[in-house]
Coordinates of C-alpha atoms and ligand atoms in Angstrom, one line a residue:
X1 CA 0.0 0.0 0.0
X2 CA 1.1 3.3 -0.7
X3 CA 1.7 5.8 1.9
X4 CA -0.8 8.0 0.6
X5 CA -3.8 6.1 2.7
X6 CA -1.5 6.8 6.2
X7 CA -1.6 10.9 5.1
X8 CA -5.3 10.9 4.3
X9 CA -7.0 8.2 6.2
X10 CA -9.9 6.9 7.2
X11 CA -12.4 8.9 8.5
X12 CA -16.7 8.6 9.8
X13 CA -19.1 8.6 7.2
X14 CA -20.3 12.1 8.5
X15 CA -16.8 13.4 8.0
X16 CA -16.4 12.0 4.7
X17 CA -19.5 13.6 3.8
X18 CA -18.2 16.3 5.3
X19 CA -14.9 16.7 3.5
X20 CA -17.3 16.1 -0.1
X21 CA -19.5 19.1 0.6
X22 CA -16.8 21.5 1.9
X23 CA -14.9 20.4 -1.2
X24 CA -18.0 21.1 -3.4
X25 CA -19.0 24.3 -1.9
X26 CA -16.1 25.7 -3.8
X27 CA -16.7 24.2 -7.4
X28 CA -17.5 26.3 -10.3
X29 CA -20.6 25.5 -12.1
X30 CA -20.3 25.6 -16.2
X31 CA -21.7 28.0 -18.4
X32 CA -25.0 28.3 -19.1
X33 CA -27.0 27.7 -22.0
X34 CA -31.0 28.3 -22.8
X35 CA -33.2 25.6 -23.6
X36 CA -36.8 25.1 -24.6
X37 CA -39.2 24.9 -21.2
X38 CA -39.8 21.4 -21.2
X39 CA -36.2 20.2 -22.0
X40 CA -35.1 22.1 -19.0
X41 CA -36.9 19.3 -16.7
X42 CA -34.4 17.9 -14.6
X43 CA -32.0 20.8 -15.4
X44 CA -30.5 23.1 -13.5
X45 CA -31.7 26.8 -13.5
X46 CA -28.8 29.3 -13.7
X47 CA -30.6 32.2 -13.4
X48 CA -33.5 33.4 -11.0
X49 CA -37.5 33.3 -11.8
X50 CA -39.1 36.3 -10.4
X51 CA -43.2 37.1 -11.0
X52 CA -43.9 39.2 -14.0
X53 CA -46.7 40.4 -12.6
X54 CA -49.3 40.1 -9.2
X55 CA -50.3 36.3 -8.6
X56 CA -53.0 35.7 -8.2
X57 CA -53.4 38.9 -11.0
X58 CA -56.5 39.6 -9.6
X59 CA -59.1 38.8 -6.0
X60 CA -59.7 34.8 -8.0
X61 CA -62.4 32.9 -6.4
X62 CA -61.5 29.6 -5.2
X63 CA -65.4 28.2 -4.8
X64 CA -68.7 28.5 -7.3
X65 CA -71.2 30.3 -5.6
X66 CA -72.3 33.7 -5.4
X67 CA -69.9 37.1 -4.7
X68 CA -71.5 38.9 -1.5
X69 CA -70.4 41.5 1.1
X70 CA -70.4 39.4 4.1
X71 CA -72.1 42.1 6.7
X72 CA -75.0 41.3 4.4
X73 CA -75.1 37.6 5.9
X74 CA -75.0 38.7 9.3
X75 CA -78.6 37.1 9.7
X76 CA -79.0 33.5 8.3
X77 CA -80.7 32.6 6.3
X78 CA -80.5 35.7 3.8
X79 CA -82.5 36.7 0.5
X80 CA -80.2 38.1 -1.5
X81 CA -81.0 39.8 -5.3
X82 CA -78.3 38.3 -8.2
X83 CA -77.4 41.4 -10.3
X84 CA -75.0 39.5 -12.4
X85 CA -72.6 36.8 -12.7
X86 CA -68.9 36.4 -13.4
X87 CA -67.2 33.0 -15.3
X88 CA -63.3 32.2 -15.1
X89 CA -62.3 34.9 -17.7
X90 CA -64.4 37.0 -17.4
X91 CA -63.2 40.6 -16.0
X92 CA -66.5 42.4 -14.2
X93 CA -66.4 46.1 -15.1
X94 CA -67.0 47.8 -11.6
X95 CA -69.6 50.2 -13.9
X96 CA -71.8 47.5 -15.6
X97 CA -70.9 44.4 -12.3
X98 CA -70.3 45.7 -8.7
X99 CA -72.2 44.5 -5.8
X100 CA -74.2 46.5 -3.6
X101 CA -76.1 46.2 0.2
X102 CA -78.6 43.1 -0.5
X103 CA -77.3 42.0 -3.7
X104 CA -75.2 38.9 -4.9
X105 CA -73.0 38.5 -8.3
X106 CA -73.0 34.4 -9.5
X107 CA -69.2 33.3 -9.8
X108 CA -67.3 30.5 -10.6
X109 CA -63.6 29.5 -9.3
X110 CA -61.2 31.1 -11.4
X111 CA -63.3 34.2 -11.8
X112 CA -62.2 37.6 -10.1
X113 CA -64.2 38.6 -7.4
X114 CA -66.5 41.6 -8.7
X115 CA -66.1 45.4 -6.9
X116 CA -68.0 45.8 -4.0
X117 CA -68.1 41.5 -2.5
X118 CA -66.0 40.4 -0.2
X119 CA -66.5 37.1 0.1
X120 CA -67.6 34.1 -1.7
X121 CA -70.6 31.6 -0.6
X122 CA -70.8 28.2 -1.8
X123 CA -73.2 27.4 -4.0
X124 CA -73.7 24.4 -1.7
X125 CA -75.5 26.7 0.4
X126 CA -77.6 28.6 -1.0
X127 CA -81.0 27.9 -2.8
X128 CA -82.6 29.9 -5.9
X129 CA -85.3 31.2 -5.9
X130 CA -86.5 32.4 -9.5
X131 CA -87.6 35.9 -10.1
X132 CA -90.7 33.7 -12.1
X133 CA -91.4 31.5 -9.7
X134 CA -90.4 32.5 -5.9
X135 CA -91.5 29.6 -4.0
X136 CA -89.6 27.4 -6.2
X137 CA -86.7 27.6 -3.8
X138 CA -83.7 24.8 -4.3
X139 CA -81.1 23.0 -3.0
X140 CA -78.0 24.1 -3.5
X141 CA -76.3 21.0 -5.4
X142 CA -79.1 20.8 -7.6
X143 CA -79.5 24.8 -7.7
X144 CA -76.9 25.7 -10.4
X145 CA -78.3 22.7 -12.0
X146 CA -82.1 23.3 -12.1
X147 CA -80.9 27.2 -13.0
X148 CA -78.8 26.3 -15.6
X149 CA -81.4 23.9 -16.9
X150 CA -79.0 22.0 -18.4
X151 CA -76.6 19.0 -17.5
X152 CA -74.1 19.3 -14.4
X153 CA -71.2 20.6 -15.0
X154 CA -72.5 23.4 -17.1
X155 CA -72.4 27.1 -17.1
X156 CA -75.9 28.6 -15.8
X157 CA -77.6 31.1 -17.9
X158 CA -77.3 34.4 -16.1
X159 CA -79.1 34.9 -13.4
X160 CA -79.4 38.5 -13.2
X161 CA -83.1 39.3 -12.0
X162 CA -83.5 36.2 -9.7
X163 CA -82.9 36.3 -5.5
X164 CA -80.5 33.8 -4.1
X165 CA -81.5 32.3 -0.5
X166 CA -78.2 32.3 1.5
X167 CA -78.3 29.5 4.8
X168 CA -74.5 30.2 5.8
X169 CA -72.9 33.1 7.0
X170 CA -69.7 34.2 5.2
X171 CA -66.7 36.0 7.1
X172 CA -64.9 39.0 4.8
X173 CA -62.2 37.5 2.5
X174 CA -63.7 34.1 2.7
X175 CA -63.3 31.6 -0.7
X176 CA -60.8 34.3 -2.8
X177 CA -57.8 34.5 -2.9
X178 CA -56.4 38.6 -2.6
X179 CA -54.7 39.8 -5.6
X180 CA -51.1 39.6 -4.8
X181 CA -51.1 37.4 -2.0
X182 CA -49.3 34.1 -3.8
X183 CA -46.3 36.6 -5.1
X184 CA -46.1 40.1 -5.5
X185 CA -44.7 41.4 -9.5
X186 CA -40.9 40.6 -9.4
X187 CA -41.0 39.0 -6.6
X188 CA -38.4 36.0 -6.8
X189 CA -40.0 32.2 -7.5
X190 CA -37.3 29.8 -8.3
X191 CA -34.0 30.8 -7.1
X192 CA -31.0 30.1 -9.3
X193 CA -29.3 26.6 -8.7
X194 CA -32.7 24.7 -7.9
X195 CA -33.0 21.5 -10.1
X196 CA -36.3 21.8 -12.6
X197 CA -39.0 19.5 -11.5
X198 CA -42.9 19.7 -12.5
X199 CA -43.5 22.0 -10.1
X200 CA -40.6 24.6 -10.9
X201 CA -41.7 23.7 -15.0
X202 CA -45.7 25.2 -13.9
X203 CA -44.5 28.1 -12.4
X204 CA -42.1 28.7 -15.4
X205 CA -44.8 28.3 -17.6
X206 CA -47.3 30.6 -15.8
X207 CA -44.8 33.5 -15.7
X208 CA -44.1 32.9 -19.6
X209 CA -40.9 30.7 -20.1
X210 CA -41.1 29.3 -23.0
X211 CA -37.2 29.1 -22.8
X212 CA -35.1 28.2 -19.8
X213 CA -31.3 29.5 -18.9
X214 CA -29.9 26.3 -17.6
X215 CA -26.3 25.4 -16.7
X216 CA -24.7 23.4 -19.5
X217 CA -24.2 19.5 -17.9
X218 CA -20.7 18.9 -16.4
X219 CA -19.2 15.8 -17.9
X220 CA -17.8 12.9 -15.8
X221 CA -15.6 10.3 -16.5
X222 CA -16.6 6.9 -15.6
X223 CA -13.3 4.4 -15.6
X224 CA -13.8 0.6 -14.2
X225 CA -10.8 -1.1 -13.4
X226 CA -9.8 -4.8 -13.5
X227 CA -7.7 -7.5 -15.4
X228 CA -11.0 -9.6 -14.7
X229 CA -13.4 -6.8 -16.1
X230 CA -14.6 -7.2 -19.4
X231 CA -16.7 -5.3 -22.3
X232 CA -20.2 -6.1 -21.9
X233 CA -21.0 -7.5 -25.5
X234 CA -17.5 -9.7 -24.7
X235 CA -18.4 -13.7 -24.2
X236 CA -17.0 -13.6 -20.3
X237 CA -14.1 -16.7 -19.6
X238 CA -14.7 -18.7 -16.7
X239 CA -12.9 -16.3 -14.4
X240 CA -13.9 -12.7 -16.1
X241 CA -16.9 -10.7 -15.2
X242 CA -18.2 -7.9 -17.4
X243 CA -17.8 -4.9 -17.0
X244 CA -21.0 -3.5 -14.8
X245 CA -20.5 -0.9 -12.9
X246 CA -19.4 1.6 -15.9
X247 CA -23.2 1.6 -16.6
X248 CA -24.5 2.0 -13.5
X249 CA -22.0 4.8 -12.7
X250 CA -23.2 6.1 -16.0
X251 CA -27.1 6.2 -15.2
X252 CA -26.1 7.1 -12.0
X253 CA -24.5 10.1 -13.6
X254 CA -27.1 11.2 -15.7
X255 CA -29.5 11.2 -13.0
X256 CA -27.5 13.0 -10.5
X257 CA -27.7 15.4 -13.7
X258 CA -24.8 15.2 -15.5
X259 CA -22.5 13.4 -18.9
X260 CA -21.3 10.4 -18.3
X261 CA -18.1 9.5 -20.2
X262 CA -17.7 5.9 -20.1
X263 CA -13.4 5.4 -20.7
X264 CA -11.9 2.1 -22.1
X265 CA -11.5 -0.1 -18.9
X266 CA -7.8 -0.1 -17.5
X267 CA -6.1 -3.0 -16.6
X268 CA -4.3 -3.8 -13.0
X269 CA -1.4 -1.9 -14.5
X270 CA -0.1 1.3 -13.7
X271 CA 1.0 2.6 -17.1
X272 CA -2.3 2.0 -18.8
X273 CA -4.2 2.7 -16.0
X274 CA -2.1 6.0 -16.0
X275 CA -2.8 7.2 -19.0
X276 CA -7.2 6.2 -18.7
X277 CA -6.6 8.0 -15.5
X278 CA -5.2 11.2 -17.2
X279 CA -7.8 10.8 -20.1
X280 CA -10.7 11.3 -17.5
X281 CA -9.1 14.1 -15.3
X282 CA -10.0 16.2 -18.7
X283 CA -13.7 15.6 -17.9
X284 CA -14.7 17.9 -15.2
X285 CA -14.9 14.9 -12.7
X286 CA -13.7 11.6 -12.8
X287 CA -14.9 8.6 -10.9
X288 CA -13.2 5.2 -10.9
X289 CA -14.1 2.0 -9.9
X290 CA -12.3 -0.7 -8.1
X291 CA -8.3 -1.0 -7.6
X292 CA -8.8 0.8 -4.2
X293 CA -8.7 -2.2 -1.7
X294 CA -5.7 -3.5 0.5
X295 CA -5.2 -5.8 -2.2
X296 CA -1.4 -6.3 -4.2
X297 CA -3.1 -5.1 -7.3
X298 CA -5.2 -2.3 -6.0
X299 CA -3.2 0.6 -8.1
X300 CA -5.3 3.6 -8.2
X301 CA -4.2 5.1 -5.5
X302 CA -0.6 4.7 -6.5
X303 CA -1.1 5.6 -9.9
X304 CA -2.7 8.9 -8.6
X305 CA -0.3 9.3 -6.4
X306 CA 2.2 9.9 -9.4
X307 CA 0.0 12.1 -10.9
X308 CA 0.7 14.3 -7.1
X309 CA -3.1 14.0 -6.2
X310 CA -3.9 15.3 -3.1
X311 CA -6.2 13.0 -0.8
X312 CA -9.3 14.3 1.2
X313 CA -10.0 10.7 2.7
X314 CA -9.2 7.2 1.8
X315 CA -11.5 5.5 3.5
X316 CA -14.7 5.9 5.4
X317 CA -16.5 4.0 8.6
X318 CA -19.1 2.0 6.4
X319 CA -20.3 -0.8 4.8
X320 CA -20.6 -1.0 2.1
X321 CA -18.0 1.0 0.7
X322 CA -15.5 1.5 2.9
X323 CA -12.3 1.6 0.9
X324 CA -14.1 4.4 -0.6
X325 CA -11.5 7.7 -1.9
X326 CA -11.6 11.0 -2.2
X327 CA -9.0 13.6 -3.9
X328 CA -8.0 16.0 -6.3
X329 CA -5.6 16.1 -9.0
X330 CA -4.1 20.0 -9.1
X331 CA -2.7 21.9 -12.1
X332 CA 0.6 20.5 -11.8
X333 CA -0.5 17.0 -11.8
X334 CA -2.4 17.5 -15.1
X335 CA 0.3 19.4 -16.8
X336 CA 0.9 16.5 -20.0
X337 CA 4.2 18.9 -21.1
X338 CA 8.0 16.9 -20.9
X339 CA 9.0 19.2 -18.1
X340 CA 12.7 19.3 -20.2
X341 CA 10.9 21.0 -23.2
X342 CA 8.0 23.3 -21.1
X343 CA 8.2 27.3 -21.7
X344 CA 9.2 29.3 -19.4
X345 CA 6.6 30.6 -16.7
X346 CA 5.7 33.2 -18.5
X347 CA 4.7 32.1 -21.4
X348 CA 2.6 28.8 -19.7
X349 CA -1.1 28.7 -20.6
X350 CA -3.5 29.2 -17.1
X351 CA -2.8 26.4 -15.0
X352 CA -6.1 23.9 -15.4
X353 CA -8.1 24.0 -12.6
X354 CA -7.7 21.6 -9.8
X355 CA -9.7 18.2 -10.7
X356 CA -11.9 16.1 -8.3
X357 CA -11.7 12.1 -8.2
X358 CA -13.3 9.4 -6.5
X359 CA -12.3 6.0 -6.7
X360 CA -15.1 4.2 -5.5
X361 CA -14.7 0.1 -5.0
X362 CA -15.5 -2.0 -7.2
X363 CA -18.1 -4.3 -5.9
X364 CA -21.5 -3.0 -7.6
X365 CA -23.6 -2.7 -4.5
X366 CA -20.3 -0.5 -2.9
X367 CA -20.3 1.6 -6.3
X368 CA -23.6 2.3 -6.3
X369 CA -23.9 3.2 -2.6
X370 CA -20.8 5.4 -2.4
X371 CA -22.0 7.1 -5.8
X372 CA -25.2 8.1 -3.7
X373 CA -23.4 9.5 -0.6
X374 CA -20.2 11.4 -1.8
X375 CA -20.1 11.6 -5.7
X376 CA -23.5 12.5 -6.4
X377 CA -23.5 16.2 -4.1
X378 CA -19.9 16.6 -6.1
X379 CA -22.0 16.3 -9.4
X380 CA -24.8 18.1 -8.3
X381 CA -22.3 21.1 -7.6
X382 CA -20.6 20.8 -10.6
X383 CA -23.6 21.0 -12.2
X384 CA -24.6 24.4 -10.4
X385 CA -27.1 22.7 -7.6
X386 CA -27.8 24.4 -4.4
X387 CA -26.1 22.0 -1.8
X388 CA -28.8 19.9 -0.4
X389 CA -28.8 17.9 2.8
X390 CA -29.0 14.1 2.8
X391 CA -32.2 13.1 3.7
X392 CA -33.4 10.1 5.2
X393 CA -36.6 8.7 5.2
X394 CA -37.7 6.6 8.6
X395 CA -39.8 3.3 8.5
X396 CA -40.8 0.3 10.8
X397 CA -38.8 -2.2 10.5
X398 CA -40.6 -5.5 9.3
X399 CA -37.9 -8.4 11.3
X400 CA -34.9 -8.1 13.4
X401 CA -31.6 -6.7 12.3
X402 CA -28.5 -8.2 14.0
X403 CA -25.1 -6.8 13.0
X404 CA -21.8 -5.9 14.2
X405 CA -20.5 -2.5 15.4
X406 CA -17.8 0.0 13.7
X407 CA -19.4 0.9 10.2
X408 CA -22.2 2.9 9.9
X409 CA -24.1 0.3 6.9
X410 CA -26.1 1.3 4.4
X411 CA -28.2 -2.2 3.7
X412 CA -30.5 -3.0 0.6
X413 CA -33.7 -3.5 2.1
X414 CA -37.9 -3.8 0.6
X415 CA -39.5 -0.9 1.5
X416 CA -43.4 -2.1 1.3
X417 CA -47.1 -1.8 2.2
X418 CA -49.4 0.0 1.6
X419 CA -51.2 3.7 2.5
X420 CA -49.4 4.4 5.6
X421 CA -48.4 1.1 6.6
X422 CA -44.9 1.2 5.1
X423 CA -42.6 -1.2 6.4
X424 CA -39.0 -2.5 5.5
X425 CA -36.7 -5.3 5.9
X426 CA -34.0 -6.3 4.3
X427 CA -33.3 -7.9 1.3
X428 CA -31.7 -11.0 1.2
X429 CA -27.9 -10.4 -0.3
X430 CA -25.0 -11.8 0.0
X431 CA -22.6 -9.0 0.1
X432 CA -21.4 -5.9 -1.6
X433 CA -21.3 -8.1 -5.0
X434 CA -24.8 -9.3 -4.9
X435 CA -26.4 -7.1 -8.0
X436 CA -29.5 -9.7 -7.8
X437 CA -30.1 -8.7 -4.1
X438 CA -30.2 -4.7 -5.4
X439 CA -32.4 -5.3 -8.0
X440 CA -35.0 -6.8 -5.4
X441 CA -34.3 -4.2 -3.0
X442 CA -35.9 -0.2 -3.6
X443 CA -33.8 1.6 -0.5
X444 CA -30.9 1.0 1.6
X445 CA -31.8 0.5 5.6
X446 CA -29.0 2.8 7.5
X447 CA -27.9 1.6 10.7
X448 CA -25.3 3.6 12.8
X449 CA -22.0 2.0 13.5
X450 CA -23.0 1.8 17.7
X451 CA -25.6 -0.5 17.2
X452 CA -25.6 -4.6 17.2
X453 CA -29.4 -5.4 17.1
X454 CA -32.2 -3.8 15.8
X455 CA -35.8 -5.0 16.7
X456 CA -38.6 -5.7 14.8
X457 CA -41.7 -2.3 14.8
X458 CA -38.4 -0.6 15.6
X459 CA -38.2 3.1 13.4
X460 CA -34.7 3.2 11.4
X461 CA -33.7 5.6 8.7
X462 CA -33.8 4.7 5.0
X463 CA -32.2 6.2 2.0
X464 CA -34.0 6.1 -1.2
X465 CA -32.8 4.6 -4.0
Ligands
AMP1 P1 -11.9 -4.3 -6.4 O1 -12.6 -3.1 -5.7 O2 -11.2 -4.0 -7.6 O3 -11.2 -5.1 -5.4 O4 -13.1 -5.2 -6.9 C1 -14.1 -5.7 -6.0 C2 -15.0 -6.7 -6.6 O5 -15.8 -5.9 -7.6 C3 -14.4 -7.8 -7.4 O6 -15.1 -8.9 -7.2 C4 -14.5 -7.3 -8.8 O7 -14.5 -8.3 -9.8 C5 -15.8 -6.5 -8.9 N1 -15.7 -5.5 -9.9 C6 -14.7 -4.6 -10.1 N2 -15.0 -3.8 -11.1 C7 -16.2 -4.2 -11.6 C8 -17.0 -3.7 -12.7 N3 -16.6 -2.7 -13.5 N4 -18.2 -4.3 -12.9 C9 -18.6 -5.3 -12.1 N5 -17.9 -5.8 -11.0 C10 -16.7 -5.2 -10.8
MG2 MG1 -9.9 -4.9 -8.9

């Protein structure tokens, strides 16, 4: 082993994490670029959202009913006169719509609330009453119905002329919304750095961005390492495996938002895997997998030791994943000129900026695992994200856990049932090779490195998968 590991070390998984985000904090996102609304889902915004104008845009009623004043509904029940009525686009002219002492303007949700109401009564409770025939006073439900005489569901006629019996009292403001009160005009919406989602698209959309200024995707190199790794189309001999984990680092990638750049695979030999290892530092992050065990052929850190990398951890407390390593690769390291021929100071292009590494082990379940809790908040800063905490979800636990302490582990496990009867437990696996054992499982159960036995209806965090 090299003596890089003794400089760096092993450290807890909440250092480790640590170390990451610190490291990430400081990361310069790429440019940006625009890109049509819908193409920016799952995109990064690189510049701020703010209201174009007051939202709501006007008092919108959240209820069909009728638009009163409320003092008017101080004594229930209440015969109010309809002087008008106002649909979802529809603007009421204060001259030709407002409403006065006694009267009542029909409304639908949507519509804005006419001058003069300040409230909104259900339809639900009220009855008509019909200029034509008073006594004919009905329910509610069946009110807008038997007034629009028509099918549910459609507009009434207007019912200027008729009287409206009210059985519930209103308070002022009741069933609209004020003008204004979601956002005031420029007021800011989505904040630069948040990752596009539906929700982010609809408020795009309502504010009228058809096009979206995104940050461009970093790229990231994804190297597996291996004499016993093969190509994937490759017919495997008895003692070969293929080659995995470069494809789920790769979807990995692209859903942490980002390129993946899958490189040849590099043999357990440090020339070759020198030069793969050079080839990725050009991406703007470079993730390897396995070669970072105790083992006699475990070069990576060696090899990047060469290229003077500097290491922020080379281990961490769990399981799985704990040969798991951190680092950088500075300008010097990535300078390719013979140092014989190289012009003078001077005359040197700007040194490339320092490059982040992780090599992550090579088991798939270890890969995948350490991907999720230190590369992917790396990516996510590289890609302009807003640092975001790890979260962790809490379920029962279906059976007993018994384990040993030291390692903080991070267990595939069946998260299941149904409504809010979610339970987990884990999934059968044999280890931090067992891709069968992932597929079956949907999280990871986390237990902290203090505890030997977990009961069964116990609560224990979860990451999601
Ligand atoms: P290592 O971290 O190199 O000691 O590898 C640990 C285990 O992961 C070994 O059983 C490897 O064969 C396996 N492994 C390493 N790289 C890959 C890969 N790219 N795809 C699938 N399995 C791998
Ligand atoms: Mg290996």
């Amino acid at each position: 082993m090299s003596s890089i590991a003794s400089t760096a070390g092993i450290v807890s998984f909440e250092q480790a994490r640590r170390l990451v985000e610190v490291h990430a904090v400081g990361v310069s996102p790429a440019q940006a670029e625009s890109v049509e609304l819908l193409a920016g889902l799952g995109r990064v915004l690189a510049e701020e959202i703010v209201a174009d104008r007051d939202y709501p845009p006007f008092d919108r009623a959240t209820r069909d009913g009728y638009a009163v004043r409320a003092a008017d509904l101080a004594k229930i029940p209440a015969r109010l006169e309809i002087v008008g009525e106002v649909k979802a686009g529809d603007w009421p002219e204060p001259s030709s719509c407002t409403v006065r002492p006694g009267q009542a303007v029909g409304i639908m949700t949507g519509a804005p609330l006419p001058a003069g109401a300040d409230a909104v009564v259900m339809v639900e409770h009220t009855a008509l009453v019909q200029s034509s025939h008073p006594s004919a006073a009905q329910n509610a439900a069946s009110g807008w119905r038997n007034f629009a005489q028509g099918t549910p569901g459609s507009a009434p006629d207007t019912p200027a002329g008729g009287f409206v019996d009210v059985q519930r009292a209103v308070a002022a403001g009741e069933n609209f919304v004020p003008r204004g009160t979601e956002a005031r005009a420029a007021q800011l919406l989505l904040d630069r750095g948040r990752r596009l989602d539906h929700a982010a698209i609809a408020i795009a959309a309502s504010v009228g961005k058809s096009r979206m200024p995104v940050f461009r995707k970093p790229r990231v190199a994804v190297l597996s390492t291996g004499d016993e790794v093969v190509e994937i189309d490759a017919t495997p001999r008895p003692a070969q495996i293929r080659n995995s984990n470069s494809y789920s680092l790769a979807a990995q990638v692209s859903a942490a938002g980002a390129e993946p750049v899958r490189l040849a695979i590099a043999p357990d030999e440090r020339r070759r895997l020198r030069v793969l290892i050079e080839e990725g530092l050009e991406c703007d992050l470079l993730l390897l997998t396995g070669g970072v065990s105790m083992g006699k052929y475990d070069l990576v850190e060696q090899v990047l030791g060469q290229l003077k990398a500097e290491f922020y951890f080379t281990g961490a407390q769990i399981q799985p994943g704990k040969p798991v390593v951190f680092g950088s690769c500075g300008a010097g390291a990535l300078a390719r000129v013979p140092s014989t021929n190289s012009p003078s100071a001077r005359e040197r292009p700007p040194a490339p900026p320092k490059k982040y590494f992780f090599g992550l082990p090579g088991n798939p379940v270890s890969t995948m695992v350490t991907f999720e809790l230190f590369a992917r908040p790396m990516i996510e800063a590289l890609a302009g994200m807003t640092p975001q905490p790890l979260l962790f979800l809490r379920a029962r636990l279906k059976s007993e856990i018994r384990t040993k302490t030291g390692l903080k582990r991070f267990l595939p496990a069946v998260l299941s049932g149904e409504f809010e009867n979610a339970e987990v437990e884990l999934a059968r696996w044999q280890g931090s090779g067992d891709i069968a054992a992932l597929a079956r499982a949907n999280c990871y159960v986390v237990i902290p490195p203090d505890r030997e036995r977990i009961e069964a209806g116990e609560w224990v965090p979860l990451l999601m998968r």
